Coordinates of C-alpha atoms and ligand atoms in Angstrom, one line a residue:
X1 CA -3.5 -22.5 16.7
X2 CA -0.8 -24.9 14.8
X3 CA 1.9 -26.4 17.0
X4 CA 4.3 -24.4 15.1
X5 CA 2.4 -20.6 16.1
X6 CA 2.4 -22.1 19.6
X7 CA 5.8 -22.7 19.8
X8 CA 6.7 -19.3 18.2
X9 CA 4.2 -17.8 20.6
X10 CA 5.5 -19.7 23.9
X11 CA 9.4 -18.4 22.6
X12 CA 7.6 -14.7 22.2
X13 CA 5.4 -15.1 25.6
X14 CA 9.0 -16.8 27.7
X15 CA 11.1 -13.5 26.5
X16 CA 11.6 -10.8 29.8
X17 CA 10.7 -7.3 27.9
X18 CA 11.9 -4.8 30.4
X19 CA 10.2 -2.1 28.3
X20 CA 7.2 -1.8 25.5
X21 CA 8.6 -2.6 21.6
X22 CA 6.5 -1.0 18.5
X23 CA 7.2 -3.2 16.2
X24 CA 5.7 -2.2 12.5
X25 CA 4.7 -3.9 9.3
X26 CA 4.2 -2.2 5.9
X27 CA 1.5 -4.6 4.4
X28 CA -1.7 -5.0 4.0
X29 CA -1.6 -8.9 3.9
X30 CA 0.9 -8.9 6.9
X31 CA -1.7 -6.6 8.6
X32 CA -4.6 -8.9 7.4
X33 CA -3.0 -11.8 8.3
X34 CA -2.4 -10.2 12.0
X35 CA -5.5 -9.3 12.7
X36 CA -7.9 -12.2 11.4
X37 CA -5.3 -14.5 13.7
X38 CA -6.1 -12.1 16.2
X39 CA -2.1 -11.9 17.2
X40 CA -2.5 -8.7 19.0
X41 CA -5.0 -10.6 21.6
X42 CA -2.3 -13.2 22.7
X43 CA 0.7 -11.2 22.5
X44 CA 2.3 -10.1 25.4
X45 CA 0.9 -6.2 26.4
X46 CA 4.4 -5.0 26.1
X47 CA 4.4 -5.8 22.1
X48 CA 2.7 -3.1 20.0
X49 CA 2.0 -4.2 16.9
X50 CA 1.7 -1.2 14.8
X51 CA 0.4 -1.1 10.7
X52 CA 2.5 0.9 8.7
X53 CA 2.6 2.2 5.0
X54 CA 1.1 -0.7 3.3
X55 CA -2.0 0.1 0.9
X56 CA -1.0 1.4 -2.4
X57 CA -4.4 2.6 -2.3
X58 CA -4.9 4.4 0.4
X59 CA -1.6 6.3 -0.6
X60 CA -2.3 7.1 -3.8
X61 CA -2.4 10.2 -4.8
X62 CA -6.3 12.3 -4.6
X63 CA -5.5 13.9 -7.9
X64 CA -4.5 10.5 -9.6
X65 CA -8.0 9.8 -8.4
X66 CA -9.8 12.8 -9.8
X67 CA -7.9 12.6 -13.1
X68 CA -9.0 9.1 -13.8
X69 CA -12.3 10.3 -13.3
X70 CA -12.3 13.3 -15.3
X71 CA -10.7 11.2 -18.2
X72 CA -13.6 8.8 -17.7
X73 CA -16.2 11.7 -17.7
X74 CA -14.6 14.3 -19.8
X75 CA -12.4 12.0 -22.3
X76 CA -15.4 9.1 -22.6
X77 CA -12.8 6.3 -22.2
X78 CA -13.2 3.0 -21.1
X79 CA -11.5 3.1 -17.7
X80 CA -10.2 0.5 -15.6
X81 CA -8.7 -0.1 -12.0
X82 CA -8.2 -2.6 -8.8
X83 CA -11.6 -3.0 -7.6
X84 CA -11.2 -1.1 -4.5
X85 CA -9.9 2.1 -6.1
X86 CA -13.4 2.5 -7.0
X87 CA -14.8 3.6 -3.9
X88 CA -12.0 6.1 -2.8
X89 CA -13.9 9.3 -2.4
X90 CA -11.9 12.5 -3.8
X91 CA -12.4 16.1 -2.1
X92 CA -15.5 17.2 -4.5
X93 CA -18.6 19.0 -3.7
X94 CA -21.4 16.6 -2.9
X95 CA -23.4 17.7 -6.0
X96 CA -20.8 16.1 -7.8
X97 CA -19.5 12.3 -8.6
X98 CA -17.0 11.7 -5.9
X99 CA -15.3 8.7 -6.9
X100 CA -14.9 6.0 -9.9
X101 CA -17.9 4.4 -8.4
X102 CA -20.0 7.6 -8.7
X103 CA -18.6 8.9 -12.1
X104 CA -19.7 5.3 -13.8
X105 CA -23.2 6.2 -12.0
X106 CA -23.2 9.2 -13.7
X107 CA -22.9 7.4 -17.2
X108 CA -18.9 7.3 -17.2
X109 CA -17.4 3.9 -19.0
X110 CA -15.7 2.6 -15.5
X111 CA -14.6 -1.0 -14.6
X112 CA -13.2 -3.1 -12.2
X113 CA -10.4 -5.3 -13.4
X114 CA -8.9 -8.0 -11.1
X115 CA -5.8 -8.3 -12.7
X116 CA -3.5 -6.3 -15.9
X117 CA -4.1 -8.9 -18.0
X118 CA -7.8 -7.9 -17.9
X119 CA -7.0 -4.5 -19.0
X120 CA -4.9 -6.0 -22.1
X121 CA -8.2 -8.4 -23.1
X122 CA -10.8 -5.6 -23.0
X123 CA -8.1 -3.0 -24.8
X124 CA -8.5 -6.0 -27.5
X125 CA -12.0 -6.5 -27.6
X126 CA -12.6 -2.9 -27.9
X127 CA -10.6 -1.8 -30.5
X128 CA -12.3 1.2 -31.4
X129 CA -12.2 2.3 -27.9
X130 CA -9.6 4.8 -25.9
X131 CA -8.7 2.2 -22.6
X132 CA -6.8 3.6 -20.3
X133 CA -5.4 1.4 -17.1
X134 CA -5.2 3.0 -13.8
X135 CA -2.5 1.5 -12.4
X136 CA -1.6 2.1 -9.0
X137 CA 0.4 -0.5 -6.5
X138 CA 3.2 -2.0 -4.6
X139 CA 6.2 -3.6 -6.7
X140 CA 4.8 -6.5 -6.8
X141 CA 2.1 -5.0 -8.8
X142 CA 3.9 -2.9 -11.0
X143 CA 6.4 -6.1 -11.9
X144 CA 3.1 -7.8 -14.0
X145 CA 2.1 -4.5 -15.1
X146 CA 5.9 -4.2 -16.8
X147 CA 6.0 -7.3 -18.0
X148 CA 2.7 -6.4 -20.1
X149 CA 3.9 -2.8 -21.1
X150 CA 7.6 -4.8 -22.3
X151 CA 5.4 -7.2 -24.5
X152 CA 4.0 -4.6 -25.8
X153 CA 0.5 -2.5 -25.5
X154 CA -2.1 -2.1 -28.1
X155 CA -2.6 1.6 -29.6
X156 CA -5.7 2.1 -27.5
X157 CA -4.6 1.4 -24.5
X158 CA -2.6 3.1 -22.2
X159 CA -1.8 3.5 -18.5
X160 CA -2.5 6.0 -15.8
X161 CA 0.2 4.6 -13.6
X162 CA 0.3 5.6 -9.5
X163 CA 2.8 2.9 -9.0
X164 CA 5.1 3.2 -5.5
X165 CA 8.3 1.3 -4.0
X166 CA 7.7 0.5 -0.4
X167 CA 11.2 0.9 1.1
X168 CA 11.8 4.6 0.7
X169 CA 8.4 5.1 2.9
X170 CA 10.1 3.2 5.8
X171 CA 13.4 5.0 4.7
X172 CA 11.1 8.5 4.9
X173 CA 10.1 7.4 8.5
X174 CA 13.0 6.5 10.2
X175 CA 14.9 9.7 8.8
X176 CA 12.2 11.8 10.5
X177 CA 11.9 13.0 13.9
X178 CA 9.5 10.7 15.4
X179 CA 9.4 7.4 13.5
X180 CA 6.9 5.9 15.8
X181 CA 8.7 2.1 16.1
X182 CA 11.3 0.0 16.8
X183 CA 12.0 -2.5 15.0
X184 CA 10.2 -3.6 11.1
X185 CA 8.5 -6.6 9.9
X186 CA 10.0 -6.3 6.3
X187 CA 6.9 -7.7 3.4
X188 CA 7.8 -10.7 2.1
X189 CA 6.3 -10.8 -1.6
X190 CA 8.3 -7.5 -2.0
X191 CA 11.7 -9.0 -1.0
X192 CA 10.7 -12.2 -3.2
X193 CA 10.4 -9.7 -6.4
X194 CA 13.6 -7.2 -4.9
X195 CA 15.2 -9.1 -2.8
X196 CA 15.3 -9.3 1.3
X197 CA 18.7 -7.4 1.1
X198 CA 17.0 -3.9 0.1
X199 CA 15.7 -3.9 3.6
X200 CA 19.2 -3.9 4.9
X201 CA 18.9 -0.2 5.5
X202 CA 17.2 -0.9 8.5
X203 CA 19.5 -2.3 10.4
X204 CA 22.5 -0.8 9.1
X205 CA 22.1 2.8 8.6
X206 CA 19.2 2.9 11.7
X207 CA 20.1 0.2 14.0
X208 CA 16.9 -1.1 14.0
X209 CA 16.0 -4.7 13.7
X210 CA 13.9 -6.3 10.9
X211 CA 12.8 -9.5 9.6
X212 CA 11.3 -10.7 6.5
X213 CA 8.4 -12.3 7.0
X214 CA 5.7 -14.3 5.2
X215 CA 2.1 -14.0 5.5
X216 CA 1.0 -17.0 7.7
X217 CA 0.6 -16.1 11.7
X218 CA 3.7 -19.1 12.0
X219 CA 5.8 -16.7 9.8
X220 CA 4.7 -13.6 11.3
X221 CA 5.3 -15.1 15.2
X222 CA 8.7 -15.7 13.5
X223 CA 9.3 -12.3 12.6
X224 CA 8.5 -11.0 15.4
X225 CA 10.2 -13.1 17.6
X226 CA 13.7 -12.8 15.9
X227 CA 13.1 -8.5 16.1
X228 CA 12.3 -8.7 19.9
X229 CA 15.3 -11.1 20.3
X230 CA 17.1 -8.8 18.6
X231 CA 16.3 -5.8 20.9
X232 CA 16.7 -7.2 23.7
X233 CA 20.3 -8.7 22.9
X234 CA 20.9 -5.2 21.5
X235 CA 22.2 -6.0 17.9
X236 CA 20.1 -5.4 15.3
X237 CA 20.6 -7.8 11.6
X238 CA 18.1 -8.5 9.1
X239 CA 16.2 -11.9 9.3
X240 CA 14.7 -13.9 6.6
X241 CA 11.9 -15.6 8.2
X242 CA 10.4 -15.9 4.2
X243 CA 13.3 -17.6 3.3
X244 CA 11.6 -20.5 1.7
X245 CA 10.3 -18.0 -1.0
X246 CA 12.2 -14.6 -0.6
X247 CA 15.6 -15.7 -1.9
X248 CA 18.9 -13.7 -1.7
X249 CA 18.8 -11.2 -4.6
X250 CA 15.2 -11.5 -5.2
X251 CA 13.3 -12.3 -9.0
X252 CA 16.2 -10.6 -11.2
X253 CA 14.3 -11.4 -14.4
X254 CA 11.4 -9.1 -12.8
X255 CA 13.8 -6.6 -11.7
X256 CA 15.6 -6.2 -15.1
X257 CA 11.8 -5.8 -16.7
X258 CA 10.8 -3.0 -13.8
X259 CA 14.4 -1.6 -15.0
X260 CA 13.8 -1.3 -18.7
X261 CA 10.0 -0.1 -18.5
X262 CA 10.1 2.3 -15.7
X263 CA 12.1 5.1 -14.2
X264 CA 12.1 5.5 -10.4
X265 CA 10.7 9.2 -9.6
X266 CA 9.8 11.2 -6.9
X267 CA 6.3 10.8 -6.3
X268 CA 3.4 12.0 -4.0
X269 CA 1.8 9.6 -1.1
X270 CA -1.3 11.2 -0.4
X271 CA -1.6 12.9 2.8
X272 CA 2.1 11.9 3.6
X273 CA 3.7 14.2 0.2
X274 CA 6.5 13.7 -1.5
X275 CA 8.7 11.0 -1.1
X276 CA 12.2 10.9 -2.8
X277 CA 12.8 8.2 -5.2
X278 CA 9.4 6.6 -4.3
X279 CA 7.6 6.4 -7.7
X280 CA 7.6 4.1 -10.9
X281 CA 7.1 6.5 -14.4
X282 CA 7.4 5.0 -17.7
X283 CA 10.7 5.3 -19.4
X284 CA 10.4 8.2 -22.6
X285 CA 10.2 4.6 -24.8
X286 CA 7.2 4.2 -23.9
X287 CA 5.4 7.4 -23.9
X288 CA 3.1 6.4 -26.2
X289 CA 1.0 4.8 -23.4
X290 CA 1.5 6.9 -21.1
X291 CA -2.1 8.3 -20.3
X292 CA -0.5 11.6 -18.8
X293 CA 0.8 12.2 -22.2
X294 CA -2.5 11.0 -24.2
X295 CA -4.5 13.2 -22.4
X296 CA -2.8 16.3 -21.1
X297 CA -4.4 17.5 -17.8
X298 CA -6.9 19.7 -17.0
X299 CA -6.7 21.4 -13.4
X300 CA -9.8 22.4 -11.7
X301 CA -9.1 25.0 -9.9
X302 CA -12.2 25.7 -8.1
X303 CA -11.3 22.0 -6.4
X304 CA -11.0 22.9 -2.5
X305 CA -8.5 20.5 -0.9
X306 CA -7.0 19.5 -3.8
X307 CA -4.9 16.3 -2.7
X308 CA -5.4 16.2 0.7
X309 CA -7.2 13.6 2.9
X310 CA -11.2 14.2 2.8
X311 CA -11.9 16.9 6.1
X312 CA -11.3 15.1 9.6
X313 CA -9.7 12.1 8.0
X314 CA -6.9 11.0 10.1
X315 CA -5.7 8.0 6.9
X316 CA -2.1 10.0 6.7
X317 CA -1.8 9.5 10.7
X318 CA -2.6 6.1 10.1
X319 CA -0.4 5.1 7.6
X320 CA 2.4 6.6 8.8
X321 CA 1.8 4.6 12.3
X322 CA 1.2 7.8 14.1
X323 CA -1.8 6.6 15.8
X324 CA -4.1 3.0 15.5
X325 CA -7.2 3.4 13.3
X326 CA -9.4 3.7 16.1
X327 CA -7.6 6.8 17.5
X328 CA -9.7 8.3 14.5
X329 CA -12.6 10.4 15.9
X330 CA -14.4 9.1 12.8
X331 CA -13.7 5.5 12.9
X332 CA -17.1 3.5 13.1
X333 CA -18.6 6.8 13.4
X334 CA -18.8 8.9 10.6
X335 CA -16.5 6.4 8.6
X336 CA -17.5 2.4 8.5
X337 CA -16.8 0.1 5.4
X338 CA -20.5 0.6 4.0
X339 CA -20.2 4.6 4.3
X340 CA -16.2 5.3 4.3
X341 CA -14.9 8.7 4.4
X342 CA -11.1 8.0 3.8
X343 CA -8.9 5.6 1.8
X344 CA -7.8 3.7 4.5
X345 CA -11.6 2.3 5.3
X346 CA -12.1 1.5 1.7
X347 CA -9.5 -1.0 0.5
X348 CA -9.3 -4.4 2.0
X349 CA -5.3 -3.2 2.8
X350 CA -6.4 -0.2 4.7
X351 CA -5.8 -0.4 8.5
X352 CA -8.9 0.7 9.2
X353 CA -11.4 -1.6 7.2
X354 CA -9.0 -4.3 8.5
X355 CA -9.6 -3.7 12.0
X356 CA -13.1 -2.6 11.4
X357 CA -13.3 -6.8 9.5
X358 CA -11.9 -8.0 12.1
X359 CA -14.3 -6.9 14.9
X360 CA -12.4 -3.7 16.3
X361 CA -15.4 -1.8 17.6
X362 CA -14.0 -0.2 20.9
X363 CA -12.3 3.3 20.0
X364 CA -10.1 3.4 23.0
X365 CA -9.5 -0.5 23.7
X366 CA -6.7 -0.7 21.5
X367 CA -3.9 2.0 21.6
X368 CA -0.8 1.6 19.6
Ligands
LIG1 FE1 -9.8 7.9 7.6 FE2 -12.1 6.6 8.3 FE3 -9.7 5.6 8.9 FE4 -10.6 7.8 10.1 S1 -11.5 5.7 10.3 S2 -8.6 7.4 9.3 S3 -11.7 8.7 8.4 S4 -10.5 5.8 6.8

């Protein structure tokens, strides 16, 4: 441990919690970053440390999923996505392919891209070729993906976009009954690209502290320092503990780019539903590209549990911080990284395969 974790930790460790704090983080690096330092392990038994709504792909819609497939299969393009949307299984019979992974296994033109550049060099290289980009993520995926689509696309390519904004999922959680924390450890590349001050909501129309935090453990300590201070001097503010890199009004260059290439639409979390104002479309300018428009959709209706989380899947619990991943009766039973049955043990951002990566073996050892 630095000097500087210590002395975050011995501030954290020296505070008198006269009751237990959930504080949650909605970020697969923060969560990452938490677990590999093992922060829960020195923490004080009073601090829960709870992952939120943080993996763009474990929320991303099943049907997305399925229709990227069935363009793949049906369509014979050349489709691309984020490595680990590959292995997301989608609610299918097992006679049939049941993800990207199994689709290019069963002869369809599927590859994994690491960045949307990659998508732009193979749309060039294969000019004769339909390439269509699944794009799901965070803002701070989308902001690259606009700045491509703003410079302009080649004709044969265009975008299956499952693109989300992280703040109305917290909003979407505090507004309901049970919101299952108490105070929010706000993602720090997100408030670098929008600003810290759209996190403001937290404090101000919920009363709940936040802090902005970076994704180092020293950072993270800081964070979560500043919200238990916070509670227990009964005030709640936002804090910038990511203020060497998340500056007041965020990447305005990047916002105006999101802004021009995208609407902001209601859109479906899988397992979670719709979420208002949640969801990045492209703007009618750029319809062209838009593979939803390309290749109109062709419902399967036979398809049982359309949308939903694969049977006895607890991912929506999960994400929503409802319950630890291994308060799932499947977790490192039925479900393990080399054999997943939701989302959330797939991605390296799902809670889960986190946990699971990070030596979480004991189902009951950890509760939230
Ligand atoms: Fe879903 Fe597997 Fe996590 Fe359970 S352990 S919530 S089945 S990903």
């Amino acid at each position: 441990m630095t000097p500087e974790a210590r002395h975050w930790l011995d501030l954290i460790q020296g505070l008198a919690l006269p009751h237990s704090v959930r504080v949650m983080n909605v970020c697969g690096g923060h969560e990452r970053a938490i677990s590999l330092a093992g922060l829960r392990t020195v923490l004080p038994p009073e601090i829960a440390l709870i992952p939120g709504p943080g993996c763009p792909v474990c929320i991303c819609p099943e049907e997305d999923i399925y229709r990227a497939m069935r363009l793949a299969l049906d369509e014979h393009v050349l489709l691309v996505a984020f490595g680990d949307m590959l292995r997301v299984p989608v609610n299918l019979p097992r006679t049939e392919p049941r993800s990207l992974d199994a689709a290019r296994a069963a002869g369809a033109d599927v590859l994994p891209i690491a960045s949307p550049m990659d998508a732009l060099v193979l749309a060039r290289q294969h000019p004769e070729r339909e390439v269509v980009f699944f794009a799901a993520g965070f803002e701070t995926t989308m902001a690259p993906v606009a700045a491509m689509v703003a410079q302009g696309l080649p004709d044969n390519l265009s975008l299956l976009l499952s693109g989300r904004l992280t703040w109305p999922a917290v909003a979407m959680l505090l507004e309901s009954e049970n919101p299952c924390f108490d105070a929010l450890i706000a993602p720090g590349h997100v408030a670098t690209i929008m600003g810290p001050e759209e996190w403001q909501f937290v404090p101000h129309r919920h009363a709940l502290p936040a802090a902005v935090a970076g994704f180092t453990p020293e950072s993270l300590l800081a964070a979560i320092y500043s919200t238990l201070r916070q509670t227990l001097e009964k005030r709640s503010f936002l804090d910038n503990c990511y203020g060497e890199v998340a500056q007041p009004g965020g990447n305005t260059t990047a916002q105006r780019i999101l802004k021009d290439v995208f609407d902001v639409v209601d859109a479906n979390w899988r397992g979670i539903g719709v979420i208002p104002c949640s969801g990045f479309n492209l703007r009618e300018t750029h319809v062209a590209h838009d593979a939803r428009h390309r290749f109109p959709d062709q419902p399967n209706a036979s398809r049982r549990r359309m949308g939903q989380m694969p049977a006895g899947c607890a991912c929506a619990q999960v994400v929503m911080g409802k319950i630890s991943p291994n308060q799932c009766p499947l977790y490192g039973r039925g479900c393990t990284p080399k054999n997943p049955v939701g989302p959330c043990m797939v991605s390296d951002e799902g809670a889960c395969r986190i946990w699971w990566a990070s030596g979480v073996r004991d189902r009951e050892a950890t509760p939230v």
